[in-house]
Structures are given as C-alpha cells and as structure tokens.
mmCIF file of C-alpha atoms in Angstrom:
data_model
loop_
_atom_site.group_PDB
_atom_site.id
_atom_site.type_symbol
_atom_site.label_atom_id
_atom_site.label_comp_id
_atom_site.label_asym_id
_atom_site.label_seq_id
_atom_site.Cartn_x
_atom_site.Cartn_y
_atom_site.Cartn_z
ATOM 1 C CA MET A 1 -1.273 -88.267 32.251
ATOM 2 C CA ALA A 2 -0.563 -85.934 29.358
ATOM 3 C CA ASP A 3 1.393 -88.683 27.606
ATOM 4 C CA ASN A 4 -1.560 -91.077 27.862
ATOM 5 C CA THR A 5 -3.922 -88.473 26.476
ATOM 6 C CA MET A 6 -1.565 -87.731 23.630
ATOM 7 C CA SER A 7 -1.166 -91.416 22.858
ATOM 8 C CA LYS A 8 -4.914 -91.924 22.735
ATOM 9 C CA ALA A 9 -5.426 -88.900 20.513
ATOM 10 C CA ALA A 10 -2.707 -90.021 18.158
ATOM 11 C CA THR A 11 -4.030 -93.585 18.099
ATOM 12 C CA MET A 12 -7.523 -92.398 17.338
ATOM 13 C CA GLU A 13 -6.450 -90.223 14.473
ATOM 14 C CA ILE A 14 -3.703 -92.359 12.880
ATOM 15 C CA PRO A 15 -4.606 -96.062 12.329
ATOM 16 C CA ILE A 16 -1.838 -98.740 12.539
ATOM 17 C CA ASN A 17 -1.898 -101.829 10.218
ATOM 18 C CA SER A 18 -0.703 -105.305 11.044
ATOM 19 C CA ASN A 19 2.854 -104.604 9.945
ATOM 20 C CA GLY A 20 3.183 -101.590 12.208
ATOM 21 C CA ASP A 21 3.131 -99.147 9.225
ATOM 22 C CA THR A 22 0.795 -96.322 8.970
ATOM 23 C CA GLY A 23 -2.256 -97.027 6.939
ATOM 24 C CA THR A 24 -4.003 -94.880 4.388
ATOM 25 C CA LEU A 25 -5.371 -91.683 5.860
ATOM 26 C CA THR A 26 -9.011 -90.852 5.667
ATOM 27 C CA GLU A 27 -8.080 -87.799 3.595
ATOM 28 C CA ASP A 28 -6.746 -88.139 0.052
ATOM 29 C CA ASP A 29 -3.129 -87.644 -1.087
ATOM 30 C CA SER A 30 -3.455 -83.910 -0.918
ATOM 31 C CA LEU A 31 -3.391 -84.130 2.884
ATOM 32 C CA GLU A 32 0.387 -84.180 2.971
ATOM 33 C CA GLN A 33 0.520 -81.127 0.668
ATOM 34 C CA ASP A 34 -1.939 -79.347 2.926
ATOM 35 C CA LEU A 35 0.204 -80.151 5.971
ATOM 36 C CA GLN A 36 3.277 -78.809 4.217
ATOM 37 C CA GLN A 37 1.411 -75.662 3.206
ATOM 38 C CA VAL A 38 0.215 -75.154 6.772
ATOM 39 C CA MET A 39 3.710 -75.613 8.184
ATOM 40 C CA VAL A 40 5.289 -73.313 5.618
ATOM 41 C CA SER A 41 2.661 -70.550 5.850
ATOM 42 C CA GLY A 42 2.972 -70.509 9.628
ATOM 43 C CA PRO A 43 -0.637 -70.183 10.844
ATOM 44 C CA ASN A 44 -1.516 -68.198 13.908
ATOM 45 C CA LEU A 45 -0.908 -70.339 17.009
ATOM 46 C CA ASN A 46 -3.996 -68.909 18.623
ATOM 47 C CA GLU A 47 -6.156 -70.313 15.809
ATOM 48 C CA THR A 48 -4.720 -73.864 15.592
ATOM 49 C CA SER A 49 -4.599 -76.688 18.103
ATOM 50 C CA ILE A 50 -1.100 -78.131 18.492
ATOM 51 C CA VAL A 51 -0.311 -80.951 20.891
ATOM 52 C CA SER A 52 3.334 -81.389 21.853
ATOM 53 C CA GLY A 53 5.065 -84.192 23.702
ATOM 54 C CA GLY A 54 4.714 -88.005 23.596
ATOM 55 C CA TYR A 55 7.061 -90.565 22.321
ATOM 56 C CA GLY A 56 10.104 -89.395 24.065
ATOM 57 C CA GLY A 57 10.328 -85.603 23.965
ATOM 58 C CA PRO A 58 8.938 -82.200 23.148
ATOM 59 C CA ALA A 59 10.356 -82.274 19.657
ATOM 60 C CA GLY A 60 7.723 -84.602 18.364
ATOM 61 C CA GLY A 61 4.731 -82.310 17.744
ATOM 62 C CA ILE A 62 1.515 -83.841 16.368
ATOM 63 C CA ILE A 63 -1.373 -81.984 14.726
ATOM 64 C CA PRO A 64 -4.769 -83.686 14.911
ATOM 65 C CA THR A 65 -5.955 -84.697 11.476
ATOM 66 C CA SER A 66 -9.577 -83.970 12.304
ATOM 67 C CA SER A 67 -8.784 -80.229 12.177
ATOM 68 C CA ILE A 68 -6.763 -80.312 8.969
ATOM 69 C CA LYS A 69 -9.531 -78.706 6.905
ATOM 70 C CA ASP A 70 -10.083 -76.039 9.519
ATOM 71 C CA ILE A 71 -6.369 -75.377 9.643
ATOM 72 C CA ARG A 72 -6.261 -75.124 5.848
ATOM 73 C CA MET A 73 -9.126 -72.630 5.784
ATOM 74 C CA LYS A 74 -7.622 -70.651 8.652
ATOM 75 C CA SER A 75 -4.245 -70.770 6.933
ATOM 76 C CA ARG A 76 -5.715 -69.304 3.782
ATOM 77 C CA GLY A 77 -7.478 -66.668 5.897
ATOM 78 C CA ALA A 78 -4.232 -65.939 7.692
ATOM 79 C CA ASN A 79 -2.444 -65.591 4.355
ATOM 80 C CA LEU A 80 -5.111 -63.150 3.177
ATOM 81 C CA HIS A 81 -4.832 -61.285 6.488
ATOM 82 C CA ASN A 82 -1.055 -61.172 6.155
ATOM 83 C CA SER A 83 -1.382 -59.940 2.575
ATOM 84 C CA ASN A 84 -3.711 -57.162 3.672
ATOM 85 C CA ALA A 85 -1.407 -56.326 6.557
ATOM 86 C CA SER A 86 1.552 -56.216 4.170
ATOM 87 C CA ALA A 87 -0.367 -53.969 1.806
ATOM 88 C CA SER A 88 -1.318 -51.735 4.739
ATOM 89 C CA ARG A 89 2.291 -51.571 5.867
ATOM 90 C CA LEU A 90 3.353 -50.818 2.302
ATOM 91 C CA ALA A 91 0.760 -48.071 2.092
ATOM 92 C CA HIS A 92 1.843 -46.847 5.502
ATOM 93 C CA HIS A 93 5.435 -46.714 4.369
ATOM 94 C CA THR A 94 4.447 -45.126 1.053
ATOM 95 C CA ASN A 95 1.869 -42.548 2.197
ATOM 96 C CA PRO A 96 4.044 -40.834 4.788
ATOM 97 C CA GLY A 97 6.507 -40.113 2.028
ATOM 98 C CA SER A 98 3.823 -38.556 -0.161
ATOM 99 C CA ILE A 99 2.406 -36.741 2.845
ATOM 100 C CA ASN A 100 5.824 -35.427 3.675
ATOM 101 C CA HIS A 101 6.294 -34.455 0.038
ATOM 102 C CA ASN A 102 2.954 -32.614 0.012
ATOM 103 C CA THR A 103 3.808 -30.983 3.324
ATOM 104 C CA ASN A 104 7.139 -29.859 1.972
ATOM 105 C CA SER A 105 5.476 -28.504 -1.173
ATOM 106 C CA THR A 106 2.940 -26.585 0.914
ATOM 107 C CA GLU A 107 5.705 -25.209 3.098
ATOM 108 C CA GLU A 108 7.657 -24.142 0.024
ATOM 109 C CA VAL A 109 4.605 -22.384 -1.425
ATOM 110 C CA SER A 110 3.913 -20.655 1.892
ATOM 111 C CA ARG A 111 7.537 -19.650 2.171
ATOM 112 C CA GLY A 112 7.472 -18.281 -1.378
ATOM 113 C CA VAL A 113 4.329 -16.240 -0.664
ATOM 114 C CA ALA A 114 5.856 -14.887 2.534
ATOM 115 C CA VAL A 115 9.051 -13.889 0.724
ATOM 116 C CA GLU A 116 7.034 -12.230 -2.036
ATOM 117 C CA LYS A 117 4.995 -10.247 0.491
ATOM 118 C CA LEU A 118 8.146 -9.244 2.330
ATOM 119 C CA ASP A 119 9.715 -7.997 -0.907
ATOM 120 C CA SER A 120 6.533 -6.099 -1.747
ATOM 121 C CA VAL A 121 6.496 -4.415 1.667
ATOM 122 C CA LYS A 122 10.184 -3.605 1.335
ATOM 123 C CA LYS A 123 9.703 -2.021 -2.092
ATOM 124 C CA TRP A 124 6.688 -0.081 -0.834
ATOM 125 C CA GLY A 125 8.677 1.228 2.113
ATOM 126 C CA ILE A 126 11.585 2.341 -0.075
ATOM 127 C CA ASN A 127 9.250 3.977 -2.574
ATOM 128 C CA THR A 128 7.320 5.781 0.194
ATOM 129 C CA TYR A 129 10.530 7.046 1.748
ATOM 130 C CA LYS A 130 11.837 8.391 -1.550
ATOM 131 C CA CYS A 131 8.534 10.076 -2.466
ATOM 132 C CA THR A 132 8.163 11.633 1.000
ATOM 133 C CA LYS A 133 11.706 12.942 0.832
ATOM 134 C CA GLN A 134 11.053 14.415 -2.622
ATOM 135 C CA MET A 135 7.779 16.011 -1.517
ATOM 136 C CA PHE A 136 9.386 17.772 1.453
ATOM 137 C CA SER A 137 12.313 18.858 -0.707
ATOM 138 C CA GLU A 138 9.899 20.494 -3.163
ATOM 139 C CA LYS A 139 7.917 22.207 -0.398
ATOM 140 C CA PHE A 140 11.024 23.672 1.220
ATOM 141 C CA GLY A 141 12.541 24.687 -2.115
ATOM 142 C CA ARG A 142 15.525 22.352 -1.965
ATOM 143 C CA GLY A 143 14.387 19.938 -4.686
ATOM 144 C CA SER A 144 13.491 20.362 -8.329
ATOM 145 C CA ARG A 145 10.311 19.087 -9.958
ATOM 146 C CA THR A 146 9.340 18.261 -13.513
ATOM 147 C CA VAL A 147 6.727 20.685 -14.847
ATOM 148 C CA ASP A 148 4.677 20.572 -18.056
ATOM 149 C CA LEU A 149 3.433 24.164 -18.188
ATOM 150 C CA GLU A 150 0.765 23.623 -20.842
ATOM 151 C CA LEU A 151 -0.654 20.529 -19.189
ATOM 152 C CA GLU A 152 -0.591 22.096 -15.733
ATOM 153 C CA ALA A 153 -2.552 25.093 -17.042
ATOM 154 C CA GLN A 154 -5.221 22.803 -18.539
ATOM 155 C CA ILE A 155 -5.495 20.900 -15.265
ATOM 156 C CA ASP A 156 -5.986 24.142 -13.318
ATOM 157 C CA VAL A 157 -8.720 25.219 -15.746
ATOM 158 C CA LEU A 158 -10.480 21.889 -15.338
ATOM 159 C CA ARG A 159 -10.466 22.099 -11.548
ATOM 160 C CA ASP A 160 -11.785 25.647 -11.642
ATOM 161 C CA THR A 161 -14.491 24.644 -14.141
ATOM 162 C CA LYS A 162 -15.550 21.693 -12.012
ATOM 163 C CA SER A 163 -15.864 23.948 -8.954
ATOM 164 C CA LYS A 164 -18.097 26.380 -10.838
ATOM 165 C CA TYR A 165 -20.241 23.615 -12.289
ATOM 166 C CA GLU A 166 -20.725 22.189 -8.822
ATOM 167 C CA ASN A 167 -22.007 25.604 -7.770
ATOM 168 C CA ILE A 168 -24.496 25.520 -10.678
ATOM 169 C CA LEU A 169 -25.680 22.121 -9.461
ATOM 170 C CA ARG A 170 -26.216 23.415 -5.918
ATOM 171 C CA LEU A 171 -28.200 26.443 -7.113
ATOM 172 C CA ALA A 172 -30.287 24.461 -9.612
ATOM 173 C CA THR A 173 -31.085 21.872 -6.939
ATOM 174 C CA ALA A 174 -32.162 24.653 -4.570
ATOM 175 C CA LEU A 175 -34.352 26.112 -7.360
ATOM 176 C CA ILE A 176 -36.043 22.726 -7.788
ATOM 177 C CA THR A 177 -36.718 22.486 -4.063
ATOM 178 C CA HIS A 178 -38.237 25.969 -3.813
ATOM 179 C CA PHE A 179 -40.197 25.740 -7.056
ATOM 180 C CA GLN A 180 -41.578 22.330 -6.119
ATOM 181 C CA SER A 181 -42.872 23.819 -2.892
ATOM 182 C CA MET A 182 -44.578 26.564 -4.892
ATOM 183 C CA VAL A 183 -46.191 24.058 -7.257
ATOM 184 C CA GLN A 184 -47.477 22.024 -4.326
ATOM 185 C CA THR A 185 -48.899 25.203 -2.802
ATOM 186 C CA GLN A 186 -50.627 26.066 -6.085
ATOM 187 C CA GLN A 187 -52.068 22.575 -6.219
ATOM 188 C CA ALA A 188 -53.485 22.899 -2.720
ATOM 189 C CA LEU A 189 -54.814 26.393 -3.481
ATOM 190 C CA GLY A 190 -56.553 25.189 -6.639
ATOM 191 C CA ASP A 191 -58.218 22.349 -4.740
ATOM 192 C CA THR A 192 -59.431 24.809 -2.118
ATOM 193 C CA PHE A 193 -60.884 27.143 -4.772
ATOM 194 C CA THR A 194 -62.681 24.232 -6.407
ATOM 195 C CA ASP A 195 -64.218 23.182 -3.114
ATOM 196 C CA LEU A 196 -65.371 26.738 -2.331
ATOM 197 C CA SER A 197 -66.872 27.198 -5.797
ATOM 198 C CA GLN A 198 -69.160 24.267 -5.083
ATOM 199 C CA LYS A 199 -70.125 25.481 -1.636
ATOM 200 C CA SER A 200 -70.487 29.191 -2.414
ATOM 201 C CA PRO A 201 -73.115 29.693 -5.147
ATOM 202 C CA GLU A 202 -72.814 33.478 -4.985
ATOM 203 C CA LEU A 203 -69.018 33.263 -5.755
ATOM 204 C CA GLN A 204 -69.027 30.157 -7.849
ATOM 205 C CA ASP A 205 -67.672 31.789 -11.021
ATOM 206 C CA GLU A 206 -64.937 33.727 -9.251
ATOM 207 C CA PHE A 207 -63.707 30.697 -7.319
ATOM 208 C CA GLY A 208 -63.925 28.641 -10.494
ATOM 209 C CA TYR A 209 -61.730 31.042 -12.510
ATOM 210 C CA ASN A 210 -59.061 31.051 -9.838
ATOM 211 C CA ALA A 211 -59.185 27.271 -9.462
ATOM 212 C CA GLU A 212 -58.595 26.806 -13.218
ATOM 213 C CA THR A 213 -55.725 29.318 -13.175
ATOM 214 C CA GLN A 214 -53.971 27.627 -10.285
ATOM 215 C CA LYS A 215 -54.372 24.200 -11.858
ATOM 216 C CA LEU A 216 -52.932 25.480 -15.147
ATOM 217 C CA LEU A 217 -49.985 27.059 -13.324
ATOM 218 C CA CYS A 218 -49.485 23.804 -11.448
ATOM 219 C CA LYS A 219 -49.436 21.820 -14.697
ATOM 220 C CA ASN A 220 -46.950 24.199 -16.305
ATOM 221 C CA GLY A 221 -44.880 24.174 -13.128
ATOM 222 C CA GLU A 222 -44.610 20.392 -13.259
ATOM 223 C CA ALA A 223 -43.425 20.672 -16.867
ATOM 224 C CA LEU A 224 -40.793 23.218 -15.851
ATOM 225 C CA LEU A 225 -39.705 21.001 -12.972
ATOM 226 C CA GLY A 226 -39.244 18.151 -15.424
ATOM 227 C CA ALA A 227 -37.001 20.332 -17.607
ATOM 228 C CA ILE A 228 -34.902 21.550 -14.663
ATOM 229 C CA ASN A 229 -34.544 18.019 -13.302
ATOM 230 C CA PHE A 230 -33.305 16.867 -16.703
ATOM 231 C CA PHE A 231 -30.823 19.759 -16.724
ATOM 232 C CA VAL A 232 -29.537 18.911 -13.242
ATOM 233 C CA SER A 233 -29.210 15.203 -14.067
ATOM 234 C CA SER A 234 -27.162 15.863 -17.190
ATOM 235 C CA VAL A 235 -24.860 18.388 -15.515
ATOM 236 C CA ASN A 236 -24.403 16.041 -12.547
ATOM 237 C CA THR A 237 -23.285 13.257 -14.907
ATOM 238 C CA LEU A 238 -20.837 15.610 -16.572
ATOM 239 C CA VAL A 239 -19.368 16.860 -13.284
ATOM 240 C CA ASN A 240 -19.367 13.794 -11.033
ATOM 241 C CA LYS A 241 -18.621 11.117 -13.617
ATOM 242 C CA THR A 242 -16.897 12.495 -16.701
ATOM 243 C CA MET A 243 -14.852 15.216 -15.004
ATOM 244 C CA GLU A 244 -14.168 13.030 -11.963
ATOM 245 C CA ASP A 245 -12.820 10.246 -14.169
ATOM 246 C CA THR A 246 -10.407 12.708 -15.797
ATOM 247 C CA LEU A 247 -9.361 14.054 -12.403
ATOM 248 C CA LEU A 248 -8.675 10.501 -11.212
ATOM 249 C CA THR A 249 -6.252 10.038 -14.097
ATOM 250 C CA ILE A 250 -4.722 13.411 -13.232
ATOM 251 C CA ARG A 251 -4.123 12.294 -9.635
ATOM 252 C CA GLN A 252 -2.419 9.148 -10.910
ATOM 253 C CA TYR A 253 -0.307 11.319 -13.206
ATOM 254 C CA GLU A 254 0.710 13.593 -10.337
ATOM 255 C CA ASN A 255 1.733 10.597 -8.205
ATOM 256 C CA ALA A 256 3.748 9.232 -11.111
ATOM 257 C CA ARG A 257 5.411 12.627 -11.532
ATOM 258 C CA LEU A 258 6.410 12.659 -7.852
ATOM 259 C CA GLU A 259 7.846 9.142 -8.085
ATOM 260 C CA PHE A 260 9.700 10.012 -11.275
ATOM 261 C CA ASP A 261 11.296 13.076 -9.690
ATOM 262 C CA ALA A 262 12.158 11.095 -6.537
ATOM 263 C CA TYR A 263 14.042 8.430 -8.480
ATOM 264 C CA ARG A 264 15.584 11.068 -10.742
ATOM 265 C CA SER A 265 16.945 12.919 -7.708
ATOM 266 C CA ASP A 266 18.227 9.648 -6.252
ATOM 267 C CA LEU A 267 20.061 8.862 -9.494
ATOM 268 C CA GLU A 268 21.564 12.344 -9.596
ATOM 269 C CA GLU A 269 22.853 12.008 -6.020
ATOM 270 C CA LEU A 270 24.442 8.632 -6.768
ATOM 271 C CA SER A 271 26.025 9.991 -9.947
ATOM 272 C CA LEU A 272 27.771 12.715 -7.958
ATOM 273 C CA GLY A 273 29.257 10.206 -5.489
ATOM 274 C CA PRO A 274 32.228 7.826 -5.756
ATOM 275 C CA ARG A 275 32.538 5.411 -8.656
ATOM 276 C CA ASP A 276 33.764 2.223 -7.034
ATOM 277 C CA ALA A 277 32.337 -1.219 -7.879
ATOM 278 C CA ALA A 278 29.583 -1.143 -5.246
ATOM 279 C CA ALA A 279 28.595 2.384 -6.232
ATOM 280 C CA MET A 280 28.400 1.425 -9.908
ATOM 281 C CA VAL A 281 26.023 -1.417 -9.039
ATOM 282 C CA ARG A 282 23.788 0.988 -7.118
ATOM 283 C CA ILE A 283 23.911 3.491 -9.982
ATOM 284 C CA GLU A 284 22.892 0.805 -12.471
ATOM 285 C CA MET A 285 19.949 -0.257 -10.301
ATOM 286 C CA ALA A 286 18.928 3.393 -9.826
ATOM 287 C CA GLN A 287 19.128 3.888 -13.585
ATOM 288 C CA GLN A 288 16.725 0.964 -14.134
ATOM 289 C CA ASP A 289 14.251 2.296 -11.543
ATOM 290 C CA TYR A 290 14.492 5.741 -13.074
ATOM 291 C CA GLN A 291 13.694 4.380 -16.537
ATOM 292 C CA VAL A 292 10.672 2.438 -15.273
ATOM 293 C CA HIS A 293 9.159 5.468 -13.539
ATOM 294 C CA ARG A 294 9.962 7.702 -16.471
ATOM 295 C CA GLU A 295 7.979 5.463 -18.822
ATOM 296 C CA LYS A 296 5.075 5.388 -16.355
ATOM 297 C CA TYR A 297 5.132 9.187 -16.036
ATOM 298 C CA GLU A 298 5.157 9.746 -19.800
ATOM 299 C CA ARG A 299 2.353 7.233 -20.359
ATOM 300 C CA LEU A 300 0.095 8.899 -17.793
ATOM 301 C CA ARG A 301 0.925 12.343 -19.114
ATOM 302 C CA SER A 302 -0.246 11.216 -22.549
ATOM 303 C CA ASP A 303 -3.435 9.743 -21.030
ATOM 304 C CA VAL A 304 -4.212 13.015 -19.254
ATOM 305 C CA SER A 305 -3.739 15.051 -22.447
ATOM 306 C CA ILE A 306 -6.095 12.786 -24.392
ATOM 307 C CA LYS A 307 -8.765 12.790 -21.667
ATOM 308 C CA LEU A 308 -8.637 16.563 -21.321
ATOM 309 C CA LYS A 309 -9.185 16.946 -25.039
ATOM 310 C CA PHE A 310 -12.191 14.613 -25.133
ATOM 311 C CA LEU A 311 -13.603 16.122 -21.939
ATOM 312 C CA GLU A 312 -13.587 19.601 -23.436
ATOM 313 C CA GLU A 313 -15.430 18.393 -26.539
ATOM 314 C CA ASN A 314 -17.989 16.500 -24.474
ATOM 315 C CA LYS A 315 -18.494 19.429 -22.103
ATOM 316 C CA VAL A 316 -19.265 21.840 -24.950
ATOM 317 C CA LYS A 317 -21.710 19.426 -26.551
ATOM 318 C CA VAL A 318 -23.575 18.632 -23.323
ATOM 319 C CA MET A 319 -23.759 22.166 -21.964
ATOM 320 C CA HIS A 320 -24.872 23.633 -25.303
ATOM 321 C CA LYS A 321 -27.924 21.374 -25.256
ATOM 322 C CA GLN A 322 -28.691 21.733 -21.543
ATOM 323 C CA LEU A 323 -28.341 25.517 -21.418
ATOM 324 C CA LEU A 324 -30.661 25.865 -24.412
ATOM 325 C CA LEU A 325 -33.217 23.627 -22.720
ATOM 326 C CA PHE A 326 -33.001 25.585 -19.462
ATOM 327 C CA HIS A 327 -33.436 28.924 -21.219
ATOM 328 C CA ASN A 328 -36.383 27.898 -23.405
ATOM 329 C CA ALA A 329 -38.221 26.189 -20.542
ATOM 330 C CA ILE A 330 -37.828 29.108 -18.122
ATOM 331 C CA SER A 331 -38.816 31.668 -20.783
ATOM 332 C CA ALA A 332 -41.903 29.735 -21.889
ATOM 333 C CA TYR A 333 -43.107 29.185 -18.337
ATOM 334 C CA PHE A 334 -42.850 32.759 -17.131
ATOM 335 C CA ALA A 335 -44.246 34.051 -20.440
ATOM 336 C CA GLY A 336 -47.276 31.866 -19.871
ATOM 337 C CA ASN A 337 -46.738 30.124 -23.208
ATOM 338 C CA GLN A 338 -47.914 26.616 -22.471
ATOM 339 C CA GLN A 339 -47.570 25.455 -26.072
ATOM 340 C CA GLN A 340 -43.928 26.566 -26.322
ATOM 341 C CA LEU A 341 -43.147 24.874 -22.996
ATOM 342 C CA GLU A 342 -44.583 21.594 -24.223
ATOM 343 C CA GLN A 343 -42.672 21.897 -27.510
ATOM 344 C CA THR A 344 -39.457 22.471 -25.576
ATOM 345 C CA LEU A 345 -39.956 19.250 -23.639
ATOM 346 C CA ILE A 346 -40.628 17.339 -26.848
ATOM 347 C CA GLN A 347 -37.604 18.882 -28.574
ATOM 348 C CA PHE A 348 -35.190 17.752 -25.870
ATOM 349 C CA ASN A 349 -36.885 14.398 -25.181
ATOM 350 C CA VAL A 350 -37.779 15.256 -21.595
ATOM 351 C CA LYS A 351 -40.070 12.620 -20.091
ATOM 352 C CA LEU A 352 -42.351 13.855 -17.315
ATOM 353 C CA LYS A 353 -43.012 11.563 -14.377
ATOM 354 C CA PRO A 354 -46.651 10.647 -13.852
ATOM 355 C CA PRO A 355 -48.358 12.330 -10.873
ATOM 356 C CA GLY A 356 -47.600 10.588 -7.588
ATOM 357 C CA SER A 357 -44.618 8.658 -8.944
ATOM 358 C CA ASP A 358 -42.305 10.310 -6.420
ATOM 359 C CA LYS A 359 -44.368 9.022 -3.515
ATOM 360 C CA PRO A 360 -43.250 5.668 -2.054
ATOM 361 C CA SER A 361 -45.517 2.701 -2.635
ATOM 362 C CA TRP A 362 -47.459 1.105 0.197
ATOM 363 C CA LEU A 363 -44.956 -1.788 0.180
ATOM 364 C CA GLU A 364 -42.010 0.592 0.644
ATOM 365 C CA GLU A 365 -43.791 2.306 3.524
ATOM 366 C CA GLN A 366 -44.163 -0.954 5.429
#
C-alpha cells in the first residue's frame, strides 16, 4: 500500500517521456542546485516532508518537488537559526570566561582590601600595646619620657588661662541673666506708672516722672545688655574656638610624644639584646619605626610652638578691646551718662537687636 502511494506521488511529480527518460522539470535549472543546497545544509526533519521506500528498498528516498520552494525557504531559515545558535554558543563559551575573569578580579580586590584591613588592625594593635606599656612605665616610674620644659610650661599656662576665661564667661552670662530680669522688671514698672498716671489725675505728674525714669533706665539697660552680650560672644570665640584649636594640636602632640617614647624604649631594649641575624632585622625595623615617630613628634612640637605664639598675640588683642568695652559700658550706665554709653556702643561697633527680636516668631511657635 505504501509502495503504491509512493509510486503515484513520484509519478505525479516527475513526468516520464516516451523514451523512458525524465523530462524537463517544471522548475528551472536551479532546481538541482537547490536540492543540493538542501541536502548539504541538512534541514530540520520536522520541517520537511521526506518519503522513503519504493523501487526496491529504503535507500531510495524521494523528496516531493512541489515543496522544493518551501524546503529552500525553510533551509535558509534553518541556516539563519543555526547561525544564531552558533553565535549564542560562541557567546556562551566566551562570556563565562569574561564572567570568571571579572569574578576573579573582584575576588582579588576583595582579598586585597581584607589583607589591607588586617594589616591595619595588626599595626594598630602593636602600636596600642607599645603605647600602653610606655604609659604604665611612666606612671610607675620605670620608664623615661621626653620633656620639653619650655613648651610644657607654656601648655600649662594656656590650660590655666582657659580655665579662668571659662569662669569669666560663666559669671558674665549670669550677669546678663540677672540684669535682663531687672530690665524687664523696669519695663513692666514703667508701663504700670504710665497707666496709673492716666487714671489718677491727682498723681498724674508723679506717676509720669517715675514712668519716664523707668523707661530711660530700661533703654540704657538694653544698651548695656548689648555691650555685655558682645563681650561674652567675643570671649566665647576666643576660649571655645581659638584656644580649643590650639589644645587639640597639643593633644595630638602629646600622643605623638607617647608613641615616640614607646618606640624609643623598644629600640633601646632591642639594642641591649643579642646581635644575631634575626635580632639585627628586628633592630633595623625598630630603627625605621623610631625615625618615623620621631619626625612626627618634632613636626607636632613645632606646630604647637607656632600656635601658642599666635594665640598669645590674638588673646592680647581681643581682650584689650573687650575689657575696654566692658569697662566703659558699665561705667557709663551706672553713672547715668546716656550719651557716653551710646558713644561706647558706636566706638566698638556694637549693634543692638531691635525690641522683640529675641521672641520666636508665630511660625516658630507652631
């Protein structure tokens, strides 16, 4: 049955002439080239129709000519698909290598960072141990320390000066608080006298005099408060910024001094020990560490000396101006010399805040 069907299909597609030879195909001469291309390219068997059998065995396979064009188009599509698949496989075989390379690079970077952190922690631990050992040796009198007598004396003077200036700030701030309360009381008293002068005709003049006096005292008190506030602000800048910056450098200098003495003591201990090859290597490394910390110590010592010099000059200049302002303002106020008080404020460029500027705005109160 299959052989009959195959014979009919073959007879329908391939005409036979009178001599028994195959006649001209309905397609042109390129048909044979297309068949060869299809056979060579190896199209997908699921997409082509192949009939096997007939004429004595399975070896004689026949492809229907009616599907030649379809096979050619599918063959070209299959070639394009195979090309894309090959490119994908090439990319697949290429990308893993680059991915592995990138992964290895990332792992190397991570490993390098980890090693660097480990070395940093190790150095910190060694340095902390040496400095702690040196500190306890100095406290118990078993270790020696490097001392710059002149510089140490200047540092002690600075710390004592800063403590006394901080006391001035506390007292001046307390004076502002108390005096501001007095000015507010005078303001309220003046308002009360003004109200009573309007409601008491028989004492109108007396209440009026007192109201004017209290208002004048209140005005002069606000001027004095402005001068004292300016004084406190300037001294606060000197103490908590300029002096504190110098003291920060001093603390760095003291830490550098401790490290320098720690590595100096370590080098001295190694120098007193044996002199074999391993010991000489340790001595050389200790000598390098000692030199590094010595340079750091000397650099910070120079920085401290320079800052102390400039701080002293700045302190004299600032306090000369502020103490003169404080004296003139206090004297003018309690002498009742309003004109001199106003001239003092002008002389030292003291700007008074407008009334009510200290009160929060309605937006801030929300």
